[in-house]
Amino acid sequence: MKFNDVLENVTTYEAGKPIELVVREYGVDPKDVVKLASNENPYGTSPKVTAKIQELAKNMFIYPDDSMYELKEALANKFEVESSNVIIGSGSDQILEFCVHAKCEKDSKILMAKTTFAMYEIYGKQTGSQIIKTESHTHNLAEFSALYKEHGADVIFLCIPNNPLGECVDKDEVYKFLEEVDKNTLVVVDGAYQEYAAFKDEKKKIVPKDLITKFPNAIYLGTFSKAYALGGMRVGYGIGNSDIIKTLYKLRAPFNITTLTLAAAIEALKDEEFVTACIAKNFEEMKRYEEYVDAKGFEYIPSYTNFITILFGDKFVSKEVAQKLLEVGIIVRDLTGYGQNAIRITIGTNEQNTKVFKMLDEVLEKLK
């Protein structure tokens, strides 16, 4: 069967391995598995959200309010924008897809960092676009600027802070770069981990209202999958000027999130205290990882997210480390596919992290 030619160059996104796989393939007891590969909130969902879902579970046969009025109003109030500036997606990655398909076709140009969220490139290649990447793995905006001046771009992806590495450029650097960008270039500022970055360093905080007011060609993306602990519910949002949002709506299928997802997101926004507490614990535990890595003589990328990237240099092979950890029930993300001899570990609970350090010690000893 003949398919679209552009799909020949599209790789399949590889998600973090599920607990079920480890149980099935390695015989690890489910209660002993520690999953720290997908940057989920290890403290679980707000009890208030859980209670709301239990209350509304009887309504799962009913289609959701497709206007998403209440959620859009809640987000508009939170970010001091109009509801016409908001679009809701099945995860923020669905809105990434809308952005690419709204702007790109064969031979369009998309600019991004060398190592960043894989779906940027995948969505781009689906349209036959040319992918332009920096030489640096991390976000080097001087390189972005030089490449943009040389090649131009229809879409620019900025992951602030960056996944899968964890670094984050200052807001002022982002704005300085955006001043150079033509107004016909769509700039996608992916803020999936912004709650963490803003908590750690105010200089990293990007305010959506400020962004889209200064740069009407920019759209800010946020998600409920990370700090709000709704990864399993799949809900994200975009904030942009009304013309961009109207255009993206032309690509949105009806009922693109569920009745229960909608209710969960609305309720999650009401419990900011829970979110703040989770973020605070995240950075307390991250210090333990930094100290552990320092003691081992490895390097890590200073992180503004809920994960840390550990670089092994020439001491160990990350793929082997990740595999051996998997076999004993510790699921982390190997970054070999991103051109890095490194693993990415979601910051877990105190108990989970203690177990990771113990098992990592054992694995590294065996691999010496």
Short mmCIF file of C-alpha atoms in Angstrom, two decimals:
data_model
loop_
_atom_site.label_atom_id
_atom_site.label_comp_id
_atom_site.label_asym_id
_atom_site.label_seq_id
_atom_site.Cartn_x
_atom_site.Cartn_y
_atom_site.Cartn_z
CA MET A 1 0.00 0.00 0.00
CA LYS A 2 1.26 3.47 -0.86
CA PHE A 3 1.37 6.04 1.95
CA ASN A 4 2.38 9.67 2.11
CA ASP A 5 6.05 9.94 1.10
CA VAL A 6 6.93 12.31 3.95
CA LEU A 7 6.15 9.56 6.49
CA GLU A 8 9.20 7.58 5.33
CA ASN A 9 11.39 10.03 7.28
CA VAL A 10 9.21 10.19 10.39
CA THR A 11 10.34 8.22 13.44
CA THR A 12 7.85 6.93 15.98
CA TYR A 13 7.90 8.70 19.34
CA GLU A 14 9.09 6.37 22.08
CA ALA A 15 7.30 7.01 25.35
CA GLY A 16 8.73 6.05 28.74
CA LYS A 17 8.36 2.36 29.54
CA PRO A 18 5.25 1.47 31.56
CA ILE A 19 5.23 -0.38 34.87
CA GLU A 20 3.35 -3.26 33.22
CA LEU A 21 6.27 -3.94 30.87
CA VAL A 22 8.75 -4.26 33.73
CA VAL A 23 6.44 -6.59 35.61
CA ARG A 24 5.81 -8.70 32.51
CA GLU A 25 9.37 -8.92 31.15
CA TYR A 26 11.50 -8.95 34.31
CA GLY A 27 9.18 -10.45 36.90
CA VAL A 28 9.46 -7.50 39.26
CA ASP A 29 6.64 -7.19 41.81
CA PRO A 30 4.49 -4.16 40.81
CA LYS A 31 4.87 -2.66 44.29
CA ASP A 32 8.66 -2.69 43.88
CA VAL A 33 8.70 -0.81 40.56
CA VAL A 34 9.78 2.83 40.67
CA LYS A 35 8.74 4.66 37.50
CA LEU A 36 10.80 7.82 37.03
CA ALA A 37 10.95 8.09 33.24
CA SER A 38 7.97 10.21 32.20
CA ASN A 39 8.21 13.26 34.49
CA GLU A 40 4.92 12.57 36.21
CA ASN A 41 4.19 14.21 39.56
CA PRO A 42 5.19 11.47 42.03
CA TYR A 43 2.90 12.83 44.73
CA GLY A 44 -0.19 11.93 42.76
CA THR A 45 -3.23 14.01 42.01
CA SER A 46 -4.75 16.54 44.40
CA PRO A 47 -7.26 14.78 46.70
CA LYS A 48 -9.78 17.44 45.70
CA VAL A 49 -9.44 16.41 42.05
CA THR A 50 -9.79 12.74 42.92
CA ALA A 51 -12.95 13.45 44.90
CA LYS A 52 -14.44 15.45 42.02
CA ILE A 53 -13.74 12.64 39.53
CA GLN A 54 -15.33 10.09 41.83
CA GLU A 55 -18.36 12.34 42.14
CA LEU A 56 -18.70 12.81 38.37
CA ALA A 57 -17.72 9.30 37.21
CA LYS A 58 -21.41 8.56 36.65
CA ASN A 59 -21.40 11.21 33.89
CA MET A 60 -18.73 9.61 31.71
CA PHE A 61 -21.38 8.60 29.16
CA ILE A 62 -22.09 12.29 28.46
CA TYR A 63 -20.06 14.28 25.95
CA PRO A 64 -18.10 17.16 27.53
CA ASP A 65 -19.06 20.81 27.13
CA ASP A 66 -17.31 21.37 23.81
CA SER A 67 -17.09 25.11 24.43
CA MET A 68 -14.96 24.24 27.49
CA TYR A 69 -16.30 27.49 28.87
CA GLU A 70 -15.51 26.93 32.54
CA LEU A 71 -11.94 25.74 32.00
CA LYS A 72 -11.17 28.50 29.52
CA GLU A 73 -12.58 31.10 31.89
CA ALA A 74 -10.52 29.69 34.77
CA LEU A 75 -7.33 29.83 32.69
CA ALA A 76 -8.20 33.32 31.41
CA ASN A 77 -8.63 34.52 34.99
CA LYS A 78 -5.41 32.85 36.13
CA PHE A 79 -3.34 34.42 33.37
CA GLU A 80 -5.29 37.70 33.07
CA VAL A 81 -6.20 37.17 29.41
CA GLU A 82 -9.50 36.76 27.56
CA SER A 83 -11.07 33.35 27.02
CA SER A 84 -10.73 34.07 23.28
CA ASN A 85 -6.97 33.85 23.86
CA VAL A 86 -7.22 30.24 25.09
CA ILE A 87 -7.43 26.89 23.31
CA ILE A 88 -7.62 23.50 25.05
CA GLY A 89 -5.92 20.38 23.74
CA SER A 90 -5.50 16.71 24.54
CA GLY A 91 -2.20 17.49 26.18
CA SER A 92 -0.22 20.52 25.03
CA ASP A 93 1.37 18.33 22.37
CA GLN A 94 -1.93 18.34 20.47
CA ILE A 95 -1.68 22.11 20.25
CA LEU A 96 1.91 21.72 19.01
CA GLU A 97 0.46 19.64 16.21
CA PHE A 98 -2.16 22.32 15.46
CA CYS A 99 0.57 24.96 15.27
CA VAL A 100 2.66 22.99 12.78
CA HIS A 101 -0.26 22.10 10.53
CA ALA A 102 -1.56 25.68 10.61
CA LYS A 103 1.76 27.11 9.35
CA CYS A 104 3.68 24.40 7.55
CA GLU A 105 3.61 22.48 4.31
CA LYS A 106 6.23 20.84 2.14
CA ASP A 107 9.57 22.68 2.36
CA SER A 108 8.47 25.00 5.18
CA LYS A 109 11.21 25.62 7.75
CA ILE A 110 11.10 24.82 11.46
CA LEU A 111 13.85 25.97 13.84
CA MET A 112 14.58 24.20 17.13
CA ALA A 113 17.36 23.17 19.50
CA LYS A 114 19.43 20.09 18.69
CA THR A 115 18.13 18.27 21.75
CA THR A 116 14.56 19.10 22.66
CA PHE A 117 11.07 17.59 22.73
CA ALA A 118 11.00 14.97 19.97
CA MET A 119 7.45 15.74 18.83
CA TYR A 120 8.52 19.09 17.38
CA GLU A 121 10.51 17.29 14.70
CA ILE A 122 7.98 14.51 14.24
CA TYR A 123 5.09 16.91 13.64
CA GLY A 124 7.30 18.97 11.34
CA LYS A 125 8.31 16.01 9.20
CA GLN A 126 4.68 14.97 8.89
CA THR A 127 4.17 18.11 6.79
CA GLY A 128 7.34 17.67 4.77
CA SER A 129 8.97 20.63 6.49
CA GLN A 130 12.72 21.22 6.64
CA ILE A 131 14.02 20.86 10.20
CA ILE A 132 16.78 23.30 11.20
CA LYS A 133 18.63 22.54 14.44
CA THR A 134 21.30 24.28 16.46
CA GLU A 135 24.69 22.66 16.99
CA SER A 136 24.35 23.01 20.74
CA HIS A 137 22.30 20.45 22.61
CA THR A 138 20.96 23.08 24.99
CA HIS A 139 19.08 26.25 24.03
CA ASN A 140 21.72 28.68 22.74
CA LEU A 141 19.75 31.69 21.56
CA ALA A 142 22.77 33.21 19.84
CA GLU A 143 22.76 30.13 17.59
CA PHE A 144 19.01 30.43 17.12
CA SER A 145 19.53 34.02 16.04
CA ALA A 146 22.29 33.17 13.57
CA LEU A 147 20.34 30.31 12.04
CA TYR A 148 17.20 32.41 11.78
CA LYS A 149 19.09 35.18 9.99
CA GLU A 150 20.59 32.62 7.59
CA HIS A 151 17.57 30.45 6.87
CA GLY A 152 14.46 32.16 8.24
CA ALA A 153 11.69 29.96 9.66
CA ASP A 154 7.95 29.47 9.49
CA VAL A 155 7.85 28.09 13.02
CA ILE A 156 10.31 28.36 15.91
CA PHE A 157 10.07 26.04 18.89
CA LEU A 158 11.45 27.26 22.22
CA CYS A 159 11.13 24.81 25.11
CA ILE A 160 11.43 26.97 28.25
CA PRO A 161 12.62 25.08 30.31
CA ASN A 162 13.86 22.42 27.94
CA ASN A 163 12.83 18.78 27.87
CA PRO A 164 14.64 16.34 27.96
CA LEU A 165 17.72 18.14 29.38
CA GLY A 166 16.26 20.50 32.00
CA GLU A 167 18.13 23.75 31.29
CA CYS A 168 16.29 27.07 31.05
CA VAL A 169 17.21 30.41 29.52
CA ASP A 170 16.18 33.68 31.16
CA LYS A 171 12.99 35.39 30.04
CA ASP A 172 14.95 38.49 29.02
CA GLU A 173 17.09 36.41 26.64
CA VAL A 174 13.97 34.93 25.10
CA TYR A 175 12.42 38.35 24.59
CA LYS A 176 15.62 39.77 23.12
CA PHE A 177 15.64 36.98 20.54
CA LEU A 178 11.95 37.38 19.75
CA GLU A 179 12.51 41.04 18.90
CA GLU A 180 14.57 39.83 15.91
CA VAL A 181 11.87 37.50 14.62
CA ASP A 182 9.62 38.46 11.73
CA LYS A 183 5.96 38.78 12.68
CA ASN A 184 4.99 36.16 10.11
CA THR A 185 7.01 33.52 11.96
CA LEU A 186 5.02 31.60 14.55
CA VAL A 187 7.00 31.25 17.78
CA VAL A 188 5.84 28.42 20.03
CA VAL A 189 7.00 28.87 23.63
CA ASP A 190 6.51 25.49 25.26
CA GLY A 191 6.05 26.10 28.98
CA ALA A 192 5.23 22.55 30.06
CA TYR A 193 7.63 22.92 33.01
CA GLN A 194 7.23 26.65 33.62
CA GLU A 195 5.69 26.16 37.06
CA TYR A 196 8.96 24.57 38.20
CA ALA A 197 11.23 27.12 36.55
CA ALA A 198 9.27 30.09 37.91
CA PHE A 199 9.41 28.62 41.43
CA LYS A 200 13.18 28.13 41.30
CA ASP A 201 14.16 31.40 39.60
CA GLU A 202 11.92 34.39 38.88
CA LYS A 203 14.19 35.35 35.96
CA LYS A 204 12.99 32.25 34.11
CA LYS A 205 9.29 33.03 34.47
CA ILE A 206 7.40 33.74 31.28
CA VAL A 207 4.06 35.46 31.81
CA PRO A 208 1.71 34.50 28.94
CA LYS A 209 -0.11 37.85 28.89
CA ASP A 210 3.19 39.73 28.68
CA LEU A 211 4.51 37.38 25.99
CA ILE A 212 1.54 37.60 23.62
CA THR A 213 1.14 41.35 24.15
CA LYS A 214 4.77 42.07 23.25
CA PHE A 215 4.92 39.43 20.52
CA PRO A 216 1.57 38.78 18.80
CA ASN A 217 3.24 36.08 16.68
CA ALA A 218 3.99 33.99 19.80
CA ILE A 219 1.85 31.36 21.48
CA TYR A 220 2.45 30.01 25.00
CA LEU A 221 1.72 26.37 25.75
CA GLY A 222 1.03 24.94 29.18
CA THR A 223 -0.02 21.54 30.49
CA PHE A 224 -1.77 19.87 33.41
CA SER A 225 0.38 16.75 32.99
CA LYS A 226 3.34 17.80 35.14
CA ALA A 227 2.94 20.05 38.17
CA TYR A 228 -0.85 19.57 38.23
CA ALA A 229 -0.42 15.77 38.18
CA LEU A 230 -2.95 14.99 35.45
CA GLY A 231 -0.67 13.17 33.00
CA GLY A 232 -3.18 10.34 32.66
CA MET A 233 -6.02 12.73 31.86
CA ARG A 234 -4.29 14.37 28.85
CA VAL A 235 -5.12 18.06 28.96
CA GLY A 236 -3.08 21.12 27.96
CA TYR A 237 -3.70 24.63 26.72
CA GLY A 238 -2.42 27.34 24.44
CA ILE A 239 -2.54 31.09 25.02
CA GLY A 240 -2.13 33.39 22.05
CA ASN A 241 -3.69 36.32 20.26
CA SER A 242 -7.26 35.69 19.13
CA ASP A 243 -6.33 35.42 15.44
CA ILE A 244 -3.89 32.58 16.14
CA ILE A 245 -6.41 30.84 18.40
CA LYS A 246 -9.22 31.14 15.82
CA THR A 247 -6.97 29.56 13.22
CA LEU A 248 -5.95 26.68 15.48
CA TYR A 249 -9.61 25.97 16.23
CA LYS A 250 -10.06 25.07 12.56
CA LEU A 251 -7.80 22.06 13.21
CA ARG A 252 -9.47 20.95 16.43
CA ALA A 253 -11.83 17.99 16.35
CA PRO A 254 -14.97 18.26 18.51
CA PHE A 255 -14.80 16.83 22.03
CA ASN A 256 -11.01 16.56 21.94
CA ILE A 257 -10.84 16.09 25.71
CA THR A 258 -13.16 14.03 27.88
CA THR A 259 -15.90 14.93 30.34
CA LEU A 260 -13.78 13.75 33.27
CA THR A 261 -10.61 15.39 31.95
CA LEU A 262 -12.40 18.70 31.75
CA ALA A 263 -13.66 18.38 35.33
CA ALA A 264 -10.22 17.33 36.60
CA ALA A 265 -8.48 20.34 35.05
CA ILE A 266 -11.06 22.78 36.40
CA GLU A 267 -10.72 21.34 39.90
CA ALA A 268 -6.90 21.19 39.71
CA LEU A 269 -6.75 24.94 39.13
CA LYS A 270 -8.57 25.46 42.42
CA ASP A 271 -5.86 23.72 44.44
CA GLU A 272 -2.72 25.77 43.81
CA GLU A 273 -1.59 25.02 47.37
CA PHE A 274 -1.18 21.35 46.43
CA VAL A 275 0.80 22.26 43.30
CA THR A 276 3.13 24.60 45.18
CA ALA A 277 3.78 21.98 47.86
CA CYS A 278 4.67 19.38 45.22
CA ILE A 279 7.08 21.76 43.49
CA ALA A 280 8.79 22.67 46.76
CA LYS A 281 9.33 18.98 47.60
CA ASN A 282 10.63 18.42 44.06
CA PHE A 283 13.50 20.85 44.52
CA GLU A 284 14.27 19.59 48.03
CA GLU A 285 14.72 16.10 46.61
CA MET A 286 16.63 17.38 43.58
CA LYS A 287 19.38 18.57 45.93
CA ARG A 288 19.89 14.96 46.95
CA TYR A 289 20.48 13.99 43.31
CA GLU A 290 22.91 16.84 42.81
CA GLU A 291 24.87 15.77 45.89
CA TYR A 292 24.80 12.14 44.76
CA VAL A 293 26.10 12.97 41.28
CA ASP A 294 28.82 15.22 42.69
CA ALA A 295 29.94 12.45 45.03
CA LYS A 296 30.14 10.01 42.11
CA GLY A 297 32.22 12.39 40.01
CA PHE A 298 29.69 12.61 37.19
CA GLU A 299 28.11 15.77 35.79
CA TYR A 300 24.52 16.93 35.66
CA ILE A 301 22.68 19.69 33.87
CA PRO A 302 21.29 22.23 36.37
CA SER A 303 17.56 21.62 36.12
CA TYR A 304 14.55 23.93 36.31
CA THR A 305 12.09 21.07 35.93
CA ASN A 306 10.98 17.97 37.82
CA PHE A 307 13.76 15.81 36.39
CA ILE A 308 17.54 15.77 36.26
CA THR A 309 19.90 14.76 33.44
CA ILE A 310 22.98 12.84 34.56
CA LEU A 311 25.95 12.79 32.16
CA PHE A 312 28.30 9.80 32.41
CA GLY A 313 31.12 11.10 30.20
CA ASP A 314 33.47 8.20 29.48
CA LYS A 315 32.83 6.47 32.82
CA PHE A 316 29.75 4.42 31.92
CA VAL A 317 27.42 3.78 28.98
CA SER A 318 24.01 5.26 29.69
CA LYS A 319 22.12 2.62 27.73
CA GLU A 320 23.66 -0.12 29.86
CA VAL A 321 22.94 1.75 33.09
CA ALA A 322 19.30 2.33 32.13
CA GLN A 323 18.83 -1.30 31.11
CA LYS A 324 20.31 -2.69 34.32
CA LEU A 325 18.13 -0.35 36.37
CA LEU A 326 15.09 -1.48 34.38
CA GLU A 327 15.83 -5.11 35.19
CA VAL A 328 15.59 -4.35 38.91
CA GLY A 329 12.44 -2.26 38.59
CA ILE A 330 13.82 1.27 38.28
CA ILE A 331 12.50 2.97 35.13
CA VAL A 332 14.54 5.96 33.93
CA ARG A 333 14.98 7.51 30.48
CA ASP A 334 18.10 6.72 28.46
CA LEU A 335 19.07 9.69 26.28
CA THR A 336 21.24 7.80 23.79
CA GLY A 337 18.61 8.46 21.13
CA TYR A 338 19.12 12.19 21.70
CA GLY A 339 22.85 11.89 21.13
CA GLN A 340 23.69 12.06 24.82
CA ASN A 341 25.50 9.51 26.98
CA ALA A 342 23.12 10.34 29.80
CA ILE A 343 20.03 9.29 31.67
CA ARG A 344 17.11 11.47 32.69
CA ILE A 345 15.50 10.73 36.04
CA THR A 346 12.22 12.20 37.22
CA ILE A 347 12.59 13.47 40.78
CA GLY A 348 10.54 11.05 42.87
CA THR A 349 9.44 10.98 46.47
CA ASN A 350 11.99 10.72 49.27
CA GLU A 351 11.42 6.97 49.53
CA GLN A 352 11.65 6.43 45.78
CA ASN A 353 14.84 8.44 45.48
CA THR A 354 16.49 6.59 48.33
CA LYS A 355 15.78 3.34 46.49
CA VAL A 356 17.14 4.78 43.23
CA PHE A 357 20.44 5.74 44.89
CA LYS A 358 20.78 2.25 46.40
CA MET A 359 20.02 0.43 43.15
CA LEU A 360 22.13 2.80 41.08
CA ASP A 361 25.08 2.15 43.39
CA GLU A 362 24.65 -1.59 42.84
CA VAL A 363 24.29 -1.27 39.06
CA LEU A 364 27.34 0.98 38.70
CA GLU A 365 29.40 -1.39 40.81
CA LYS A 366 28.47 -4.29 38.51
CA LEU A 367 29.22 -2.30 35.38
CA LYS A 368 32.70 -1.21 36.47
#
